CSV table of N, CA and C in Angstrom, one decimal:
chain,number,residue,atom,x,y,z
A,23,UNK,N,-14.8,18.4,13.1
A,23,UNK,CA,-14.8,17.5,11.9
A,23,UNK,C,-14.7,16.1,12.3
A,24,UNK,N,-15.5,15.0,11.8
A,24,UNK,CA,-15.2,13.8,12.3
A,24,UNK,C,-15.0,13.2,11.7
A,25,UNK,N,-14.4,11.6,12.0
A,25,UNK,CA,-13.6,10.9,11.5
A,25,UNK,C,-14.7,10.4,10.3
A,26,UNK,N,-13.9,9.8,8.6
A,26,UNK,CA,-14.4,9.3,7.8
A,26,UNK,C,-13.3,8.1,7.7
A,27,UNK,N,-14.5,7.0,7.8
A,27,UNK,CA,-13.5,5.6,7.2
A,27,UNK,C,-12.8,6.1,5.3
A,28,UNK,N,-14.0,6.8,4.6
A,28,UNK,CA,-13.2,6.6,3.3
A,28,UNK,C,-12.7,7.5,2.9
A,29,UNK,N,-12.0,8.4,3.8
A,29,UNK,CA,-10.7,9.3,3.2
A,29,UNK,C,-9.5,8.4,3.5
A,30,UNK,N,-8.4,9.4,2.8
A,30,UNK,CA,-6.7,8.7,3.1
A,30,UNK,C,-5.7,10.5,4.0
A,31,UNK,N,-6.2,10.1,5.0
A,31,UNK,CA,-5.3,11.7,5.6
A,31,UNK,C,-3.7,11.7,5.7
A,32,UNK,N,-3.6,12.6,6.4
A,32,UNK,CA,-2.1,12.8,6.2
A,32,UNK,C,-1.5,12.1,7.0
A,33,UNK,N,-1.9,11.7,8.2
A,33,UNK,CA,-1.8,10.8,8.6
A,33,UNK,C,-1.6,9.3,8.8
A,34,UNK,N,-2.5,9.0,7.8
A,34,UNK,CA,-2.2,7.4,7.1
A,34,UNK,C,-0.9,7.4,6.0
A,35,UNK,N,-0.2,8.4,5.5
A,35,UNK,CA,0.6,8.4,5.1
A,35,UNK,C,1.8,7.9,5.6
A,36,UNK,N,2.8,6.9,5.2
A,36,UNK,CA,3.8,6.9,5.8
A,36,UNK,C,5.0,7.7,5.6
A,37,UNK,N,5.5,8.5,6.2
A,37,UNK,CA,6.4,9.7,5.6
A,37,UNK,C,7.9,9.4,6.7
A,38,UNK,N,8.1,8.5,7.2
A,38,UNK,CA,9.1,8.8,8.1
A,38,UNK,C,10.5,7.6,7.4
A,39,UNK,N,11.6,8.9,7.3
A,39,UNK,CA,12.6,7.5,6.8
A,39,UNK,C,12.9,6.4,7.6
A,40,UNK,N,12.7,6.8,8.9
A,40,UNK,CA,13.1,5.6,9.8
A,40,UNK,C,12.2,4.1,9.8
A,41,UNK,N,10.8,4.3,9.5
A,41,UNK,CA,10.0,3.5,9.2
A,41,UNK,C,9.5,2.5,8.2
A,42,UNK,N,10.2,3.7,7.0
A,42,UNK,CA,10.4,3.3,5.8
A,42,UNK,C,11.7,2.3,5.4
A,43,UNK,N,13.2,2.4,6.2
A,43,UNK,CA,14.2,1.8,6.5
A,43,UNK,C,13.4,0.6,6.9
A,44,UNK,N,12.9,0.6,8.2
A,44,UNK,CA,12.8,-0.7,8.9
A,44,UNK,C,11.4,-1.7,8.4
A,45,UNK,N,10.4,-0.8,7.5
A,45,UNK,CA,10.2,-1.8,6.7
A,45,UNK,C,10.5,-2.6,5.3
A,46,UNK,N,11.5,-2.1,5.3
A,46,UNK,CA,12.5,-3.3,3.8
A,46,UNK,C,13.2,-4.0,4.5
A,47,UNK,N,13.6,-3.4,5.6
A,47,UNK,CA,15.4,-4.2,6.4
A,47,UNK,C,14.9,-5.1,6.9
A,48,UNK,N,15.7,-6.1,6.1
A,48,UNK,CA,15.6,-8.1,6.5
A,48,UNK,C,15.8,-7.8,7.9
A,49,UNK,N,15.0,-9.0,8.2
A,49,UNK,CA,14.5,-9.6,9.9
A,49,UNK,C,14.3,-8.8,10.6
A,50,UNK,N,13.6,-8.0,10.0
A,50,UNK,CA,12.2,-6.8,10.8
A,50,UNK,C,10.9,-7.2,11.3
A,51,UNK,N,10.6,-8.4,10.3
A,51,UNK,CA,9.5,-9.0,10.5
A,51,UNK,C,8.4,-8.5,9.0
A,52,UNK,N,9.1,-7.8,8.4
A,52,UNK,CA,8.0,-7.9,7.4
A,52,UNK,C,7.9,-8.7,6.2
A,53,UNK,N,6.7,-8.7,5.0
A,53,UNK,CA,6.1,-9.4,4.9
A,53,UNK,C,6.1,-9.3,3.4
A,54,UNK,N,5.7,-10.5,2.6
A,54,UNK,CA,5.8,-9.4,1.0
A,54,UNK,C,4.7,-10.2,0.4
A,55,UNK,N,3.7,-9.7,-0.1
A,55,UNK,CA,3.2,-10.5,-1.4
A,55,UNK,C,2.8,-9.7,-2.4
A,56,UNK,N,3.0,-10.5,-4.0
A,56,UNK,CA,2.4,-10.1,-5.0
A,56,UNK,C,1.4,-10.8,-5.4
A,57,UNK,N,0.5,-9.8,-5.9
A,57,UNK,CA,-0.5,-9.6,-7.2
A,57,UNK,C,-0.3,-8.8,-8.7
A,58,UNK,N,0.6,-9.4,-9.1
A,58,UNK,CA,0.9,-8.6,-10.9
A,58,UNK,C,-0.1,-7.1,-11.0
A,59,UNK,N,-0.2,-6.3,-11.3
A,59,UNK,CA,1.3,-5.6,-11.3
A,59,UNK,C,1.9,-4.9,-10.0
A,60,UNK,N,1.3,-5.4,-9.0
A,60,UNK,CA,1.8,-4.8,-7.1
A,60,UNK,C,2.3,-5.6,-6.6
A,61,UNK,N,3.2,-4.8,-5.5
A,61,UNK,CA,3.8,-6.0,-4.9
A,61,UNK,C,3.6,-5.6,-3.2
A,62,UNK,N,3.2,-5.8,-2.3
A,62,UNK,CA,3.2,-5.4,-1.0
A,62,UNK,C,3.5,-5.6,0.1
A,63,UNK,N,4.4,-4.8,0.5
A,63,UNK,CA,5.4,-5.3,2.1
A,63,UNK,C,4.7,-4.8,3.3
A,64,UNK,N,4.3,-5.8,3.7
A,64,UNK,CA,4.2,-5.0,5.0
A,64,UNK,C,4.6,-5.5,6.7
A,65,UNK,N,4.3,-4.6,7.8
A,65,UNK,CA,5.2,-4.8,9.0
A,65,UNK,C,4.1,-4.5,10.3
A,66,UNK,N,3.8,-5.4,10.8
A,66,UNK,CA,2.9,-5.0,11.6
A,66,UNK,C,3.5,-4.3,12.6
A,67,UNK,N,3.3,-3.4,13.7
A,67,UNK,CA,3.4,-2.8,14.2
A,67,UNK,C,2.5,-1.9,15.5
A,68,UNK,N,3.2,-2.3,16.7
A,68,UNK,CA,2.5,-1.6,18.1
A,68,UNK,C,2.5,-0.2,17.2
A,69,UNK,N,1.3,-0.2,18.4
A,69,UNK,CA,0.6,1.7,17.6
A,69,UNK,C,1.5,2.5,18.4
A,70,UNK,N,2.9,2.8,17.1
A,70,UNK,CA,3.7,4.0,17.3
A,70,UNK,C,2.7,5.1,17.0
A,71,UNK,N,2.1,4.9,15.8
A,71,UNK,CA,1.0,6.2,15.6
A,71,UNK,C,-0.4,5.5,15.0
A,72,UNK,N,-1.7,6.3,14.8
A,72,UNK,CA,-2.7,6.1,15.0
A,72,UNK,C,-3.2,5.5,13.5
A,73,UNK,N,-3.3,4.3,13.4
A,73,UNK,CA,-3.9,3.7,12.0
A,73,UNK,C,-2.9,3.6,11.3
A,74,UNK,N,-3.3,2.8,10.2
A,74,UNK,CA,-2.2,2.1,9.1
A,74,UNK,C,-1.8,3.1,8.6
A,75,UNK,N,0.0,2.9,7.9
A,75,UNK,CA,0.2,3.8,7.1
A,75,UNK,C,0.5,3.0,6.0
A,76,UNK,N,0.6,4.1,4.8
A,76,UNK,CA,0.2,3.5,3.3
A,76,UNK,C,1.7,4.4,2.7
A,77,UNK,N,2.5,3.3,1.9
A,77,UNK,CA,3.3,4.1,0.8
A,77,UNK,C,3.3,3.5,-0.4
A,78,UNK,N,3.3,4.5,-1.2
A,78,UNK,CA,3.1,4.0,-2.9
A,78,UNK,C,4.7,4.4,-3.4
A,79,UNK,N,5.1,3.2,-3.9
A,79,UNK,CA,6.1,3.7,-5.0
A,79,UNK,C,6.2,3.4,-6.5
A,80,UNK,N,6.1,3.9,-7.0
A,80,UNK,CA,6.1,3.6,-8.9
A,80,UNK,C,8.0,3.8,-9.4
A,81,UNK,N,8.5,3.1,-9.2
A,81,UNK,CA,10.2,3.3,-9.8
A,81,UNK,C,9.9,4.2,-11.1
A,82,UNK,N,10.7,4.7,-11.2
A,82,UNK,CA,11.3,5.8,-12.1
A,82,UNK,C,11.5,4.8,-13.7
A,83,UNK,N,12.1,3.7,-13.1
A,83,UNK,CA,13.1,2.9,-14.4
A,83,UNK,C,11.1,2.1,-15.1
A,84,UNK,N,10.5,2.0,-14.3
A,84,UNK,CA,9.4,1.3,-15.0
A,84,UNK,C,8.4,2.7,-15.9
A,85,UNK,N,8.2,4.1,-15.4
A,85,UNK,CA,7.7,5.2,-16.0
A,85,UNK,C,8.8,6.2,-16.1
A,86,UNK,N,9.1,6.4,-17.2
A,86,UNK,CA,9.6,7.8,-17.3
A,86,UNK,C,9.6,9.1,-16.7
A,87,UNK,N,8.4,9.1,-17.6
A,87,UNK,CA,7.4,10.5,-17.2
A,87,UNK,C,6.9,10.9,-15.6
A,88,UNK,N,7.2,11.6,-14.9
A,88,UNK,CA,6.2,12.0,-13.4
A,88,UNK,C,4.9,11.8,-14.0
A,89,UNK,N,4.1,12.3,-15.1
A,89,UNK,CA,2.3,12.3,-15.3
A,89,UNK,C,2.5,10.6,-15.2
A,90,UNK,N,2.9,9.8,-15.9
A,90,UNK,CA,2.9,8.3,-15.8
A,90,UNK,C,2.9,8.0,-14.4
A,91,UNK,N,3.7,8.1,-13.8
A,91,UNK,CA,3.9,8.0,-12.1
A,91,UNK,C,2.9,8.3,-11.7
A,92,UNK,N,2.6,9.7,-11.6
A,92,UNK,CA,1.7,10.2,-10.8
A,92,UNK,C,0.1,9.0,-11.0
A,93,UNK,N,-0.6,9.2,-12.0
A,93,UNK,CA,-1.6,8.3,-12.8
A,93,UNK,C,-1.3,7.4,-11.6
A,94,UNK,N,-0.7,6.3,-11.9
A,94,UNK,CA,-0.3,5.4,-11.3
A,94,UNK,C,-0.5,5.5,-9.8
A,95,UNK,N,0.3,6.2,-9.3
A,95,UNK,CA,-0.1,6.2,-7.6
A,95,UNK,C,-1.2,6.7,-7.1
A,96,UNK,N,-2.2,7.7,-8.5
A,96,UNK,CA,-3.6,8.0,-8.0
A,96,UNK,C,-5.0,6.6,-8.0
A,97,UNK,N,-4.2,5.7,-9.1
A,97,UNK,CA,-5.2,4.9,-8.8
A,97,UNK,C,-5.0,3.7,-7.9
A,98,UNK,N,-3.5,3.7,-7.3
A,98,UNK,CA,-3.1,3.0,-6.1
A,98,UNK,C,-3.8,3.6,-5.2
A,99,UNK,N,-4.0,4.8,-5.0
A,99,UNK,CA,-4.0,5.5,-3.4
A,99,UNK,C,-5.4,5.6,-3.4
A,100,UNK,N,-6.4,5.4,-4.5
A,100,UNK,CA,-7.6,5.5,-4.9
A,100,UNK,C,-8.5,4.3,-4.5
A,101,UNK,N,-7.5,3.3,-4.6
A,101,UNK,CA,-8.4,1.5,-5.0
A,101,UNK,C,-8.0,1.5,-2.9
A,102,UNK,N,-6.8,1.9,-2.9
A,102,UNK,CA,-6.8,1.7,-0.9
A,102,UNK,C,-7.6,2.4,-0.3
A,103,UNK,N,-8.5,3.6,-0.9
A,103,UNK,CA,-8.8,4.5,0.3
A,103,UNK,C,-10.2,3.8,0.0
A,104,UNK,N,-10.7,3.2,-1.2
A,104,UNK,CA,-12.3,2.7,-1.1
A,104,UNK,C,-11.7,1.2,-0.6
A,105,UNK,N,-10.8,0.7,-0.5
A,105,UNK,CA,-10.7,-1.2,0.1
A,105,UNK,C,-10.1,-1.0,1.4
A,106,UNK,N,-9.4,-0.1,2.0
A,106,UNK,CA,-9.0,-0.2,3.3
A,106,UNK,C,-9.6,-0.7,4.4
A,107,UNK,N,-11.2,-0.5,4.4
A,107,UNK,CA,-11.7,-1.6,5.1
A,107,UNK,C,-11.8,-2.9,5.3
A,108,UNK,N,-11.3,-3.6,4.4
A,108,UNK,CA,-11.0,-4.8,4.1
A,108,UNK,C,-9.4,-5.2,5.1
A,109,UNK,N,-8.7,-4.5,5.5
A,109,UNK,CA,-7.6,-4.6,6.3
A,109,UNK,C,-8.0,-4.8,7.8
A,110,UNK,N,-8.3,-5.6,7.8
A,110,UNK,CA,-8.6,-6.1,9.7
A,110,UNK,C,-7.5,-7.3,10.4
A,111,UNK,N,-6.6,-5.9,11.1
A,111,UNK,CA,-5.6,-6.4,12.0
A,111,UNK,C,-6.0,-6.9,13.3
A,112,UNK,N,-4.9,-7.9,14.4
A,112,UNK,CA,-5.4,-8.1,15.6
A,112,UNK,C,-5.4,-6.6,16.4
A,113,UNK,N,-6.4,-6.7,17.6
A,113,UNK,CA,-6.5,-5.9,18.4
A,113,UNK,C,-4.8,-5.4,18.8
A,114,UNK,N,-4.5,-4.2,18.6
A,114,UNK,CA,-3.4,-3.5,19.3
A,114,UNK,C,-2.1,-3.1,18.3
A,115,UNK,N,-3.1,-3.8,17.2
A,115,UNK,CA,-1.7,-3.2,16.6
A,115,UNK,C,-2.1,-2.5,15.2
A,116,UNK,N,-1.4,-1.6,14.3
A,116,UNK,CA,-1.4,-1.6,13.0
A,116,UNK,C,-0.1,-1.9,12.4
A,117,UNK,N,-0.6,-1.4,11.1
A,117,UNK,CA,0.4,-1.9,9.6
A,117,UNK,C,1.0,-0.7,8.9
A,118,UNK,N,2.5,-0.6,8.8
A,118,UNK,CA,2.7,0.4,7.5
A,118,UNK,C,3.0,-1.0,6.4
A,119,UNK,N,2.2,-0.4,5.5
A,119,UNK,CA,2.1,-0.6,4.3
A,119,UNK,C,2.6,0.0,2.9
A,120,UNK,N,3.6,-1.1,2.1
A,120,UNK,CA,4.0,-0.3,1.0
A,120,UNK,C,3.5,-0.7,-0.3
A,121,UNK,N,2.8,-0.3,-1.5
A,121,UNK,CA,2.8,-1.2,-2.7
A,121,UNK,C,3.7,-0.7,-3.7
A,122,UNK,N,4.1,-1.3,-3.8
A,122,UNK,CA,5.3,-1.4,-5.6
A,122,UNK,C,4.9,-2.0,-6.9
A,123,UNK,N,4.9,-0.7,-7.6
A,123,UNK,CA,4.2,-1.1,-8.7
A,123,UNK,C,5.6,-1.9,-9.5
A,124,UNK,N,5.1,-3.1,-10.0
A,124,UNK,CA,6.4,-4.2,-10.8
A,124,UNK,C,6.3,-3.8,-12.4
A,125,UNK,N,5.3,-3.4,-13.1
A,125,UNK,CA,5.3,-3.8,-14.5
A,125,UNK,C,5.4,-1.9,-15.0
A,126,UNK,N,6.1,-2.2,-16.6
A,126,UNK,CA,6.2,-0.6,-17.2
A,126,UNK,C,5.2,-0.1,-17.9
A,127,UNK,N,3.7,-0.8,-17.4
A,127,UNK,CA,2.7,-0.3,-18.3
A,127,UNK,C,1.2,0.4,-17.7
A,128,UNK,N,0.6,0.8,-18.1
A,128,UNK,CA,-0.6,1.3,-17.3
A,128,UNK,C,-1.8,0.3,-17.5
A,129,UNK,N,-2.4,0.2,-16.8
A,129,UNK,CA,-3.8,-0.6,-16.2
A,129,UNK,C,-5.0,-0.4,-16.2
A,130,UNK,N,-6.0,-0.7,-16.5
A,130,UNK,CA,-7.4,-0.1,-16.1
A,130,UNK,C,-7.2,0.1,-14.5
A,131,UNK,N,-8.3,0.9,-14.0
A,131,UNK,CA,-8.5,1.3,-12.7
A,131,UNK,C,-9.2,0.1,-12.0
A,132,UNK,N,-10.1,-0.7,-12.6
A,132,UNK,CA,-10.9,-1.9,-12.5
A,132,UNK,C,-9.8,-2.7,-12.0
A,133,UNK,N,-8.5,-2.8,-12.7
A,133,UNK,CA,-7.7,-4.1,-12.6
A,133,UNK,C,-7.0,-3.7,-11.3
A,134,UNK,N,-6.4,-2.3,-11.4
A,134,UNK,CA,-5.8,-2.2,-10.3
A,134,UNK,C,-6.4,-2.1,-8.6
A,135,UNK,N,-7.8,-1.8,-8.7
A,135,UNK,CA,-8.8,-2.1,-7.6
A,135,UNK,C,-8.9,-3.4,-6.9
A,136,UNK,N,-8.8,-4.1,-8.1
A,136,UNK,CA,-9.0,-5.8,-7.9
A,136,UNK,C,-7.6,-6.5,-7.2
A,137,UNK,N,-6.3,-6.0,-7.7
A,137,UNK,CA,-5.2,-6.3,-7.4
A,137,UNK,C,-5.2,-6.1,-5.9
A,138,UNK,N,-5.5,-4.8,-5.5
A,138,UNK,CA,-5.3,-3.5,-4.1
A,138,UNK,C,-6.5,-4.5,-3.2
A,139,UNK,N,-7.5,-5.1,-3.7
A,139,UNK,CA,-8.5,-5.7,-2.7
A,139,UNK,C,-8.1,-7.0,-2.0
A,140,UNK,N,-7.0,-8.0,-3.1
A,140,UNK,CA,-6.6,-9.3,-3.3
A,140,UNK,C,-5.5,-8.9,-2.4
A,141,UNK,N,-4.3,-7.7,-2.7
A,141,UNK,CA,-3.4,-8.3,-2.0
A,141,UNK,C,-4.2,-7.9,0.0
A,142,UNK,N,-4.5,-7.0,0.3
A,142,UNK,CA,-5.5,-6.4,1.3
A,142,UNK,C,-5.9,-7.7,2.1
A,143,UNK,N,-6.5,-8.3,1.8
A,143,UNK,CA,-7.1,-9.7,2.0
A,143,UNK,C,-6.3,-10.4,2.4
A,144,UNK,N,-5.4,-10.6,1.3
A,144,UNK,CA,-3.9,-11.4,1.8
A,144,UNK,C,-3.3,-11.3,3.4
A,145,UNK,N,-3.1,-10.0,3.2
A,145,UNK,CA,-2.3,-9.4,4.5
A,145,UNK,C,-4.0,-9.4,5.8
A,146,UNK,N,-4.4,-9.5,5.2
A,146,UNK,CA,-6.0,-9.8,6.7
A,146,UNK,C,-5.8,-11.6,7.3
A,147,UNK,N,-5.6,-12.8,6.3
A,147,UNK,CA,-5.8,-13.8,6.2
A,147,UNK,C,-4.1,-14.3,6.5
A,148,UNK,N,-3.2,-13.4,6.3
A,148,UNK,CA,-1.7,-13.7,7.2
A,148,UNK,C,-1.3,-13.4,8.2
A,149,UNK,N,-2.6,-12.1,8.4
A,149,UNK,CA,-2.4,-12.0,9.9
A,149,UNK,C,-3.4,-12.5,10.8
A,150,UNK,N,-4.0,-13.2,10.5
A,150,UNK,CA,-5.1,-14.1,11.4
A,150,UNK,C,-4.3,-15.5,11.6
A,151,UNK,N,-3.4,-15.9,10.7
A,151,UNK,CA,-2.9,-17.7,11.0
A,151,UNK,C,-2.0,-16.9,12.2
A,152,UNK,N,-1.0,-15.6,12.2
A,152,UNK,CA,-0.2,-15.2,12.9
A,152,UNK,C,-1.0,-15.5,14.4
């Protein structure tokens, strides 16, 4: 089976607590910007493992419901897996990547695409002045 740029494997997942710890933990070196209603931290990083990893969180206190949540992180994990091209890091390294959804309301898919491409960009254009 060969590689596809526009899937999100299990791999691009970020699942490890240790990773997850040391990308929130002040003077790690990570990074934060918002786009209403996302917010995105990220940490660049020597390739511990192979390509970016991606975590979505939707808080609990902003959606009730899991179906609310869920919605939510399918059209997060949806607008990354068709924009993730748009993430061009320097030679040698990658990014785990987190977005946090800020607001308690739901979005068009259109809006949240646009948000996921803008902040993407960001973190391309912060790590080029780097």
């Amino acid at each position: 089976m060969g590689f596809h740029t526009n899937t999100l494997t299990k791999r691009e997942r970020l699942c490890s607590h240790h990773l997850i710890d040391r990308l929130f933990e002040p003077g790690q070196g990570s990074k934060s910007f918002s786009a209403f209603p996302l917010r995105v931290v990220f940490r660049l990083v020597t390739p511990e493992q192979s390509g970016n990893s991606l975590l979505i969180s939707v808080p609990k206190r902003q959606f009730k419901h899991a179906v609310d949540r869920n919605r939510v992180k399918r059209q997060v994990r949806e607008a990354y897996r068709t924009s993730k091209d748009l993430l061009r890091l320097p030679e040698g390294t990658t990014a785990n990547v987190a977005f946090i959804w800020l607001d308690s309301k739901h979005y068009p898919t259109h809006v949240v695409t646009s948000r996921v491409r803008n902040l993407l960009q960001r973190i391309t254009e912060s790590c080029a002045k780097s």
